[in-house]
Backbone atoms as SQL, in Angstrom:
CREATE TABLE atoms (id INTEGER PRIMARY KEY, chain TEXT, resi INTEGER, resn TEXT, atom TEXT, x REAL, y REAL, z REAL);
INSERT INTO atoms VALUES
  (1, 'A', 1, 'ALA', 'N', -23.788, 31.011, 26.914),
  (2, 'A', 1, 'ALA', 'CA', -22.434, 31.122, 26.273),
  (3, 'A', 1, 'ALA', 'C', -21.733, 32.536, 26.040),
  (4, 'A', 2, 'THR', 'N', -20.458, 32.392, 26.363),
  (5, 'A', 2, 'THR', 'CA', -19.773, 34.006, 26.580),
  (6, 'A', 2, 'THR', 'C', -19.560, 34.367, 24.963),
  (7, 'A', 3, 'ASN', 'N', -19.795, 35.503, 24.604),
  (8, 'A', 3, 'ASN', 'CA', -19.628, 36.301, 23.332),
  (9, 'A', 3, 'ASN', 'C', -18.295, 36.476, 23.251),
  (10, 'A', 4, 'THR', 'N', -17.357, 36.145, 22.357),
  (11, 'A', 4, 'THR', 'CA', -16.024, 36.413, 22.225),
  (12, 'A', 4, 'THR', 'C', -15.717, 37.388, 21.148),
  (13, 'A', 5, 'LEU', 'N', -15.171, 38.549, 20.986),
  (14, 'A', 5, 'LEU', 'CA', -14.943, 39.310, 19.863),
  (15, 'A', 5, 'LEU', 'C', -13.426, 38.872, 19.329),
  (16, 'A', 6, 'SER', 'N', -13.382, 39.021, 18.065),
  (17, 'A', 6, 'SER', 'CA', -11.965, 38.661, 17.113),
  (18, 'A', 6, 'SER', 'C', -11.815, 40.112, 16.672),
  (19, 'A', 7, 'ASN', 'N', -10.737, 39.697, 15.939),
  (20, 'A', 7, 'ASN', 'CA', -10.001, 40.874, 15.181),
  (21, 'A', 7, 'ASN', 'C', -9.698, 40.101, 13.607),
  (22, 'A', 8, 'SER', 'N', -9.923, 38.785, 13.527),
  (23, 'A', 8, 'SER', 'CA', -9.162, 38.054, 12.304),
  (24, 'A', 8, 'SER', 'C', -10.301, 38.539, 11.446),
  (25, 'A', 9, 'CYS', 'N', -9.850, 38.429, 9.994),
  (26, 'A', 9, 'CYS', 'CA', -10.192, 38.792, 8.746),
  (27, 'A', 9, 'CYS', 'C', -10.385, 37.703, 7.859),
  (28, 'A', 10, 'PRO', 'N', -11.423, 37.311, 7.230),
  (29, 'A', 10, 'PRO', 'CA', -12.604, 38.288, 7.365),
  (30, 'A', 10, 'PRO', 'C', -13.728, 38.123, 8.175),
  (31, 'A', 11, 'GLY', 'N', -13.990, 39.393, 8.796),
  (32, 'A', 11, 'GLY', 'CA', -14.866, 39.131, 9.938),
  (33, 'A', 11, 'GLY', 'C', -16.238, 39.791, 9.529),
  (34, 'A', 12, 'ASP', 'N', -17.023, 39.752, 10.723),
  (35, 'A', 12, 'ASP', 'CA', -18.776, 40.343, 10.221),
  (36, 'A', 12, 'ASP', 'C', -18.387, 41.976, 9.768),
  (37, 'A', 13, 'VAL', 'N', -17.488, 42.743, 10.051),
  (38, 'A', 13, 'VAL', 'CA', -17.743, 44.098, 9.595),
  (39, 'A', 13, 'VAL', 'C', -15.884, 44.723, 9.571),
  (40, 'A', 14, 'VAL', 'N', -15.890, 45.526, 8.772),
  (41, 'A', 14, 'VAL', 'CA', -14.539, 46.085, 8.392),
  (42, 'A', 14, 'VAL', 'C', -14.646, 47.921, 8.663),
  (43, 'A', 15, 'PRO', 'N', -14.611, 47.941, 10.188),
  (44, 'A', 15, 'PRO', 'CA', -14.607, 49.816, 10.398),
  (45, 'A', 15, 'PRO', 'C', -13.614, 50.537, 10.043),
  (46, 'A', 16, 'LEU', 'N', -12.515, 49.930, 9.341),
  (47, 'A', 16, 'LEU', 'CA', -11.676, 50.733, 8.864),
  (48, 'A', 16, 'LEU', 'C', -10.429, 50.497, 8.241),
  (49, 'A', 17, 'HIS', 'N', -9.881, 50.733, 7.202),
  (50, 'A', 17, 'HIS', 'CA', -9.072, 50.677, 6.324),
  (51, 'A', 17, 'HIS', 'C', -7.667, 50.929, 6.754),
  (52, 'A', 18, 'LEU', 'N', -6.573, 50.437, 6.864),
  (53, 'A', 18, 'LEU', 'CA', -5.231, 50.862, 7.063),
  (54, 'A', 18, 'LEU', 'C', -4.421, 51.354, 5.871),
  (55, 'A', 19, 'SER', 'N', -3.504, 52.247, 5.914),
  (56, 'A', 19, 'SER', 'CA', -2.184, 52.266, 4.930),
  (57, 'A', 19, 'SER', 'C', -1.359, 51.471, 4.855),
  (58, 'A', 20, 'ALA', 'N', -1.064, 50.796, 5.961),
  (59, 'A', 20, 'ALA', 'CA', 0.258, 49.907, 5.999),
  (60, 'A', 20, 'ALA', 'C', -0.068, 48.802, 7.354),
  (61, 'A', 21, 'ALA', 'N', 0.477, 47.888, 7.611),
  (62, 'A', 21, 'ALA', 'CA', 0.366, 47.208, 8.804),
  (63, 'A', 21, 'ALA', 'C', 0.747, 47.662, 10.161),
  (64, 'A', 22, 'THR', 'N', 1.634, 48.382, 10.077),
  (65, 'A', 22, 'THR', 'CA', 2.094, 49.380, 11.315),
  (66, 'A', 22, 'THR', 'C', 2.326, 50.531, 10.842),
  (67, 'A', 23, 'ASP', 'N', 2.332, 51.609, 12.024),
  (68, 'A', 23, 'ASP', 'CA', 2.491, 52.795, 11.537),
  (69, 'A', 23, 'ASP', 'C', 1.610, 53.610, 10.732),
  (70, 'A', 24, 'ALA', 'N', 0.449, 53.352, 10.592),
  (71, 'A', 24, 'ALA', 'CA', -0.546, 53.589, 9.559),
  (72, 'A', 24, 'ALA', 'C', -1.291, 54.741, 9.765),
  (73, 'A', 25, 'HIS', 'N', -1.862, 55.334, 8.548),
  (74, 'A', 25, 'HIS', 'CA', -2.827, 56.177, 8.536),
  (75, 'A', 25, 'HIS', 'C', -4.094, 55.396, 8.250),
  (76, 'A', 26, 'VAL', 'N', -5.425, 55.819, 8.658),
  (77, 'A', 26, 'VAL', 'CA', -6.608, 55.321, 8.417),
  (78, 'A', 26, 'VAL', 'C', -7.616, 55.780, 7.683),
  (79, 'A', 27, 'GLU', 'N', -8.731, 55.205, 6.896),
  (80, 'A', 27, 'GLU', 'CA', -9.705, 55.651, 6.275),
  (81, 'A', 27, 'GLU', 'C', -11.085, 54.989, 6.507),
  (82, 'A', 28, 'LYS', 'N', -12.433, 55.351, 6.030),
  (83, 'A', 28, 'LYS', 'CA', -13.391, 54.765, 6.642),
  (84, 'A', 28, 'LYS', 'C', -13.383, 53.632, 5.419),
  (85, 'A', 29, 'ASN', 'N', -14.454, 52.831, 5.659),
  (86, 'A', 29, 'ASN', 'CA', -14.574, 51.675, 5.023),
  (87, 'A', 29, 'ASN', 'C', -15.297, 51.655, 3.619),
  (88, 'A', 30, 'THR', 'N', -15.967, 53.320, 3.633),
  (89, 'A', 30, 'THR', 'CA', -16.402, 53.615, 2.228),
  (90, 'A', 30, 'THR', 'C', -15.353, 54.099, 1.554),
  (91, 'A', 31, 'GLN', 'N', -13.978, 54.258, 1.911),
  (92, 'A', 31, 'GLN', 'CA', -12.816, 54.930, 0.856),
  (93, 'A', 31, 'GLN', 'C', -12.305, 53.481, 0.326),
  (94, 'A', 32, 'SER', 'N', -11.386, 53.752, -0.897),
  (95, 'A', 32, 'SER', 'CA', -10.811, 52.619, -1.574),
  (96, 'A', 32, 'SER', 'C', -8.983, 53.005, -1.806),
  (97, 'A', 33, 'ASN', 'N', -8.584, 53.527, -0.660),
  (98, 'A', 33, 'ASN', 'CA', -6.970, 54.257, -0.754),
  (99, 'A', 33, 'ASN', 'C', -6.132, 53.357, -0.243),
  (100, 'A', 34, 'PHE', 'N', -6.614, 52.703, 0.762),
  (101, 'A', 34, 'PHE', 'CA', -5.770, 51.816, 1.677),
  (102, 'A', 34, 'PHE', 'C', -6.424, 50.184, 1.723),
  (103, 'A', 35, 'ALA', 'N', -5.272, 49.203, 1.678),
  (104, 'A', 35, 'ALA', 'CA', -5.606, 48.007, 1.364),
  (105, 'A', 35, 'ALA', 'C', -5.673, 47.030, 2.682),
  (106, 'A', 36, 'VAL', 'N', -5.134, 47.422, 3.744),
  (107, 'A', 36, 'VAL', 'CA', -5.025, 46.661, 4.755),
  (108, 'A', 36, 'VAL', 'C', -6.720, 47.032, 5.815),
  (109, 'A', 37, 'ASN', 'N', -7.322, 45.969, 6.115),
  (110, 'A', 37, 'ASN', 'CA', -8.382, 46.140, 6.563),
  (111, 'A', 37, 'ASN', 'C', -8.529, 45.650, 8.034),
  (112, 'A', 38, 'VAL', 'N', -9.206, 46.649, 9.000),
  (113, 'A', 38, 'VAL', 'CA', -9.282, 46.185, 10.374),
  (114, 'A', 38, 'VAL', 'C', -10.824, 45.472, 10.251),
  (115, 'A', 39, 'CYS', 'N', -10.444, 44.395, 10.929),
  (116, 'A', 39, 'CYS', 'CA', -11.810, 43.414, 10.922),
  (117, 'A', 39, 'CYS', 'C', -12.491, 43.159, 12.474),
  (118, 'A', 40, 'LEU', 'N', -13.757, 43.051, 12.936),
  (119, 'A', 40, 'LEU', 'CA', -14.197, 42.455, 14.005),
  (120, 'A', 40, 'LEU', 'C', -15.261, 41.642, 13.383),
  (121, 'A', 41, 'SER', 'N', -15.479, 40.690, 14.526),
  (122, 'A', 41, 'SER', 'CA', -16.583, 39.681, 14.140),
  (123, 'A', 41, 'SER', 'C', -16.719, 39.134, 16.064),
  (124, 'A', 42, 'ALA', 'N', -17.888, 38.607, 15.881),
  (125, 'A', 42, 'ALA', 'CA', -18.168, 37.947, 17.536),
  (126, 'A', 42, 'ALA', 'C', -18.513, 36.307, 17.154),
  (127, 'A', 43, 'ASN', 'N', -18.465, 35.746, 18.197),
  (128, 'A', 43, 'ASN', 'CA', -18.813, 34.110, 17.769),
  (129, 'A', 43, 'ASN', 'C', -20.353, 34.246, 17.958),
  (130, 'A', 44, 'THR', 'N', -21.190, 35.099, 18.446),
  (131, 'A', 44, 'THR', 'CA', -22.648, 34.987, 18.322),
  (132, 'A', 44, 'THR', 'C', -22.842, 36.332, 18.100),
  (133, 'A', 45, 'GLY', 'N', -23.973, 36.349, 17.153),
  (134, 'A', 45, 'GLY', 'CA', -24.343, 37.787, 16.906),
  (135, 'A', 45, 'GLY', 'C', -23.599, 38.180, 15.644),
  (136, 'A', 46, 'THR', 'N', -24.085, 39.917, 15.295),
  (137, 'A', 46, 'THR', 'CA', -23.627, 40.321, 14.311),
  (138, 'A', 46, 'THR', 'C', -23.059, 41.761, 14.702),
  (139, 'A', 47, 'ILE', 'N', -21.840, 42.142, 14.360),
  (140, 'A', 47, 'ILE', 'CA', -21.750, 43.526, 14.712),
  (141, 'A', 47, 'ILE', 'C', -21.867, 44.237, 13.595),
  (142, 'A', 48, 'SER', 'N', -22.063, 45.521, 14.021),
  (143, 'A', 48, 'SER', 'CA', -22.428, 46.577, 12.869),
  (144, 'A', 48, 'SER', 'C', -21.831, 48.101, 13.284),
  (145, 'A', 49, 'CYS', 'N', -21.216, 48.839, 12.567),
  (146, 'A', 49, 'CYS', 'CA', -20.613, 50.262, 12.888),
  (147, 'A', 49, 'CYS', 'C', -20.876, 51.297, 11.973),
  (148, 'A', 50, 'SER', 'N', -20.874, 52.315, 12.213),
  (149, 'A', 50, 'SER', 'CA', -20.987, 53.450, 11.622),
  (150, 'A', 50, 'SER', 'C', -20.529, 54.740, 12.069),
  (151, 'A', 51, 'TYR', 'N', -20.316, 55.660, 11.311),
  (152, 'A', 51, 'TYR', 'CA', -19.675, 57.112, 11.760),
  (153, 'A', 51, 'TYR', 'C', -20.498, 58.137, 12.112),
  (154, 'A', 52, 'LYS', 'N', -20.500, 58.589, 13.422),
  (155, 'A', 52, 'LYS', 'CA', -21.314, 59.393, 13.913),
  (156, 'A', 52, 'LYS', 'C', -20.388, 60.679, 14.117),
  (157, 'A', 53, 'ALA', 'N', -21.152, 61.343, 14.708),
  (158, 'A', 53, 'ALA', 'CA', -20.888, 62.799, 15.775),
  (159, 'A', 53, 'ALA', 'C', -20.991, 62.192, 17.247),
  (160, 'A', 54, 'ALA', 'N', -21.621, 61.280, 17.488),
  (161, 'A', 54, 'ALA', 'CA', -21.958, 60.722, 19.021),
  (162, 'A', 54, 'ALA', 'C', -22.535, 59.418, 18.635),
  (163, 'A', 55, 'CYS', 'N', -22.404, 58.665, 19.439),
  (164, 'A', 55, 'CYS', 'CA', -22.903, 57.052, 19.719),
  (165, 'A', 55, 'CYS', 'C', -24.145, 57.218, 20.274),
  (166, 'A', 56, 'GLY', 'N', -24.926, 56.339, 19.724),
  (167, 'A', 56, 'GLY', 'CA', -26.213, 56.347, 20.534),
  (168, 'A', 56, 'GLY', 'C', -26.546, 55.299, 21.054),
  (169, 'A', 57, 'ALA', 'N', -27.668, 54.850, 22.389),
  (170, 'A', 57, 'ALA', 'CA', -27.971, 54.013, 23.084),
  (171, 'A', 57, 'ALA', 'C', -27.792, 52.570, 22.378),
  (172, 'A', 58, 'GLY', 'N', -27.044, 51.741, 23.336),
  (173, 'A', 58, 'GLY', 'CA', -26.736, 50.440, 22.737),
  (174, 'A', 58, 'GLY', 'C', -25.491, 50.453, 21.521),
  (175, 'A', 59, 'GLU', 'N', -24.751, 51.479, 21.343),
  (176, 'A', 59, 'GLU', 'CA', -23.602, 51.564, 20.405),
  (177, 'A', 59, 'GLU', 'C', -22.378, 52.035, 21.589),
  (178, 'A', 60, 'THR', 'N', -21.605, 51.362, 21.061),
  (179, 'A', 60, 'THR', 'CA', -20.032, 51.627, 21.973),
  (180, 'A', 60, 'THR', 'C', -19.102, 52.324, 20.760),
  (181, 'A', 61, 'CYS', 'N', -18.839, 53.210, 21.576),
  (182, 'A', 61, 'CYS', 'CA', -17.064, 53.818, 20.623),
  (183, 'A', 61, 'CYS', 'C', -16.160, 53.126, 20.748),
  (184, 'A', 62, 'LEU', 'N', -15.670, 52.846, 19.296),
  (185, 'A', 62, 'LEU', 'CA', -14.565, 52.408, 19.016),
  (186, 'A', 62, 'LEU', 'C', -13.158, 52.731, 18.986),
  (187, 'A', 63, 'ALA', 'N', -13.265, 54.129, 18.094),
  (188, 'A', 63, 'ALA', 'CA', -12.481, 54.842, 18.223),
  (189, 'A', 63, 'ALA', 'C', -13.053, 56.354, 17.391),
  (190, 'A', 64, 'THR', 'N', -11.887, 57.173, 17.289),
  (191, 'A', 64, 'THR', 'CA', -12.264, 58.452, 16.681),
  (192, 'A', 64, 'THR', 'C', -11.552, 58.693, 15.249),
  (193, 'A', 65, 'ILE', 'N', -11.736, 59.204, 14.196),
  (194, 'A', 65, 'ILE', 'CA', -11.042, 59.443, 13.313),
  (195, 'A', 65, 'ILE', 'C', -10.862, 61.016, 12.902),
  (196, 'A', 66, 'SER', 'N', -10.131, 61.557, 12.233),
  (197, 'A', 66, 'SER', 'CA', -9.833, 63.026, 12.069),
  (198, 'A', 66, 'SER', 'C', -10.115, 63.285, 10.748),
  (199, 'A', 67, 'ALA', 'N', -10.472, 62.384, 9.893),
  (200, 'A', 67, 'ALA', 'CA', -10.758, 62.490, 8.413),
  (201, 'A', 67, 'ALA', 'C', -11.404, 61.312, 7.736),
  (202, 'A', 68, 'ASP', 'N', -12.123, 61.392, 6.453),
  (203, 'A', 68, 'ASP', 'CA', -12.479, 60.309, 5.521),
  (204, 'A', 68, 'ASP', 'C', -11.434, 59.728, 5.320),
  (205, 'A', 69, 'THR', 'N', -10.170, 59.658, 4.764),
  (206, 'A', 69, 'THR', 'CA', -9.232, 59.326, 4.135),
  (207, 'A', 69, 'THR', 'C', -7.707, 59.806, 4.562),
  (208, 'A', 70, 'ASP', 'N', -6.811, 59.146, 4.716),
  (209, 'A', 70, 'ASP', 'CA', -5.568, 59.503, 5.370),
  (210, 'A', 70, 'ASP', 'C', -5.514, 60.157, 6.483),
  (211, 'A', 71, 'ALA', 'N', -6.334, 59.655, 7.362),
  (212, 'A', 71, 'ALA', 'CA', -6.808, 60.067, 8.881),
  (213, 'A', 71, 'ALA', 'C', -5.711, 59.655, 9.883),
  (214, 'A', 72, 'HIS', 'N', -6.081, 60.630, 10.966),
  (215, 'A', 72, 'HIS', 'CA', -5.350, 60.165, 12.097),
  (216, 'A', 72, 'HIS', 'C', -6.515, 59.183, 12.970),
  (217, 'A', 73, 'VAL', 'N', -5.957, 58.478, 13.985),
  (218, 'A', 73, 'VAL', 'CA', -6.967, 57.902, 14.796),
  (219, 'A', 73, 'VAL', 'C', -6.888, 58.211, 16.381),
  (220, 'A', 74, 'GLY', 'N', -7.783, 58.360, 17.185),
  (221, 'A', 74, 'GLY', 'CA', -7.881, 58.129, 18.163),
  (222, 'A', 74, 'GLY', 'C', -8.825, 57.520, 19.436),
  (223, 'A', 75, 'ASP', 'N', -8.536, 57.993, 20.575),
  (224, 'A', 75, 'ASP', 'CA', -9.503, 57.182, 21.453),
  (225, 'A', 75, 'ASP', 'C', -11.036, 58.380, 21.574),
  (226, 'A', 76, 'CYS', 'N', -11.868, 57.678, 22.292),
  (227, 'A', 76, 'CYS', 'CA', -12.987, 58.042, 22.702),
  (228, 'A', 76, 'CYS', 'C', -13.168, 58.996, 23.590),
  (229, 'A', 77, 'SER', 'N', -12.213, 59.138, 24.426),
  (230, 'A', 77, 'SER', 'CA', -12.723, 60.042, 25.668),
  (231, 'A', 77, 'SER', 'C', -11.721, 61.170, 25.874),
  (232, 'A', 78, 'THR', 'N', -10.150, 60.527, 25.597),
  (233, 'A', 78, 'THR', 'CA', -9.348, 61.415, 26.354),
  (234, 'A', 78, 'THR', 'C', -8.885, 62.669, 25.548),
  (235, 'A', 79, 'ASN', 'N', -8.561, 62.531, 23.982),
  (236, 'A', 79, 'ASN', 'CA', -8.513, 63.139, 23.075),
  (237, 'A', 79, 'ASN', 'C', -9.323, 62.786, 21.893),
  (238, 'A', 80, 'PRO', 'N', -10.498, 62.709, 21.887),
  (239, 'A', 80, 'PRO', 'CA', -11.035, 62.131, 20.596),
  (240, 'A', 80, 'PRO', 'C', -11.109, 63.279, 19.483),
  (241, 'A', 81, 'TYR', 'N', -11.328, 62.668, 18.072),
  (242, 'A', 81, 'TYR', 'CA', -11.254, 63.466, 16.731),
  (243, 'A', 81, 'TYR', 'C', -12.927, 63.462, 16.440),
  (244, 'A', 82, 'ALA', 'N', -13.406, 64.630, 15.954),
  (245, 'A', 82, 'ALA', 'CA', -15.137, 64.657, 15.797),
  (246, 'A', 82, 'ALA', 'C', -15.721, 63.597, 15.387),
  (247, 'A', 83, 'THR', 'N', -15.415, 62.654, 14.281),
  (248, 'A', 83, 'THR', 'CA', -15.993, 61.306, 13.953),
  (249, 'A', 83, 'THR', 'C', -15.612, 60.008, 14.620),
  (250, 'A', 84, 'LYS', 'N', -16.847, 59.578, 15.182),
  (251, 'A', 84, 'LYS', 'CA', -16.967, 58.481, 16.137),
  (252, 'A', 84, 'LYS', 'C', -17.263, 57.245, 14.976),
  (253, 'A', 85, 'ILE', 'N', -16.536, 56.174, 15.458),
  (254, 'A', 85, 'ILE', 'CA', -16.796, 54.875, 15.145),
  (255, 'A', 85, 'ILE', 'C', -17.714, 54.288, 16.112),
  (256, 'A', 86, 'CYS', 'N', -18.916, 54.326, 15.845),
  (257, 'A', 86, 'CYS', 'CA', -19.920, 53.307, 16.825),
  (258, 'A', 86, 'CYS', 'C', -20.267, 52.126, 16.118),
  (259, 'A', 87, 'CYS', 'N', -20.244, 51.208, 17.317),
  (260, 'A', 87, 'CYS', 'CA', -20.693, 49.803, 16.996),
  (261, 'A', 87, 'CYS', 'C', -21.516, 49.290, 17.957),
  (262, 'A', 88, 'SER', 'N', -22.079, 48.252, 17.620),
  (263, 'A', 88, 'SER', 'CA', -22.897, 47.656, 18.289),
  (264, 'A', 88, 'SER', 'C', -23.276, 46.107, 18.092),
  (265, 'A', 89, 'LEU', 'N', -23.774, 45.204, 18.872),
  (266, 'A', 89, 'LEU', 'CA', -23.828, 43.665, 18.484),
  (267, 'A', 89, 'LEU', 'C', -25.272, 43.167, 18.805),
  (268, 'A', 90, 'ALA', 'N', -25.836, 42.728, 17.553),
  (269, 'A', 90, 'ALA', 'CA', -27.190, 42.316, 17.583),
  (270, 'A', 90, 'ALA', 'C', -27.261, 41.005, 17.454);
């Protein structure tokens, strides 16, 4: 069966919180300043994400962030920030 990823909430994991639904700043899921969740789930398996300087084997970089809270978000290769959001599917 084909595995399908979804961004509907609630999901398997919440890698980020947003300050608003649009034009938002972000924060790590360990912070509690922002109320809008970014959710990821899969129809088979479980997604897990963590914050690292570099993603390991079997992990994919979802995005990068500039700080723990009130942060900017960027991609993983063109103009990345120092903290990567690394995710894997088990």
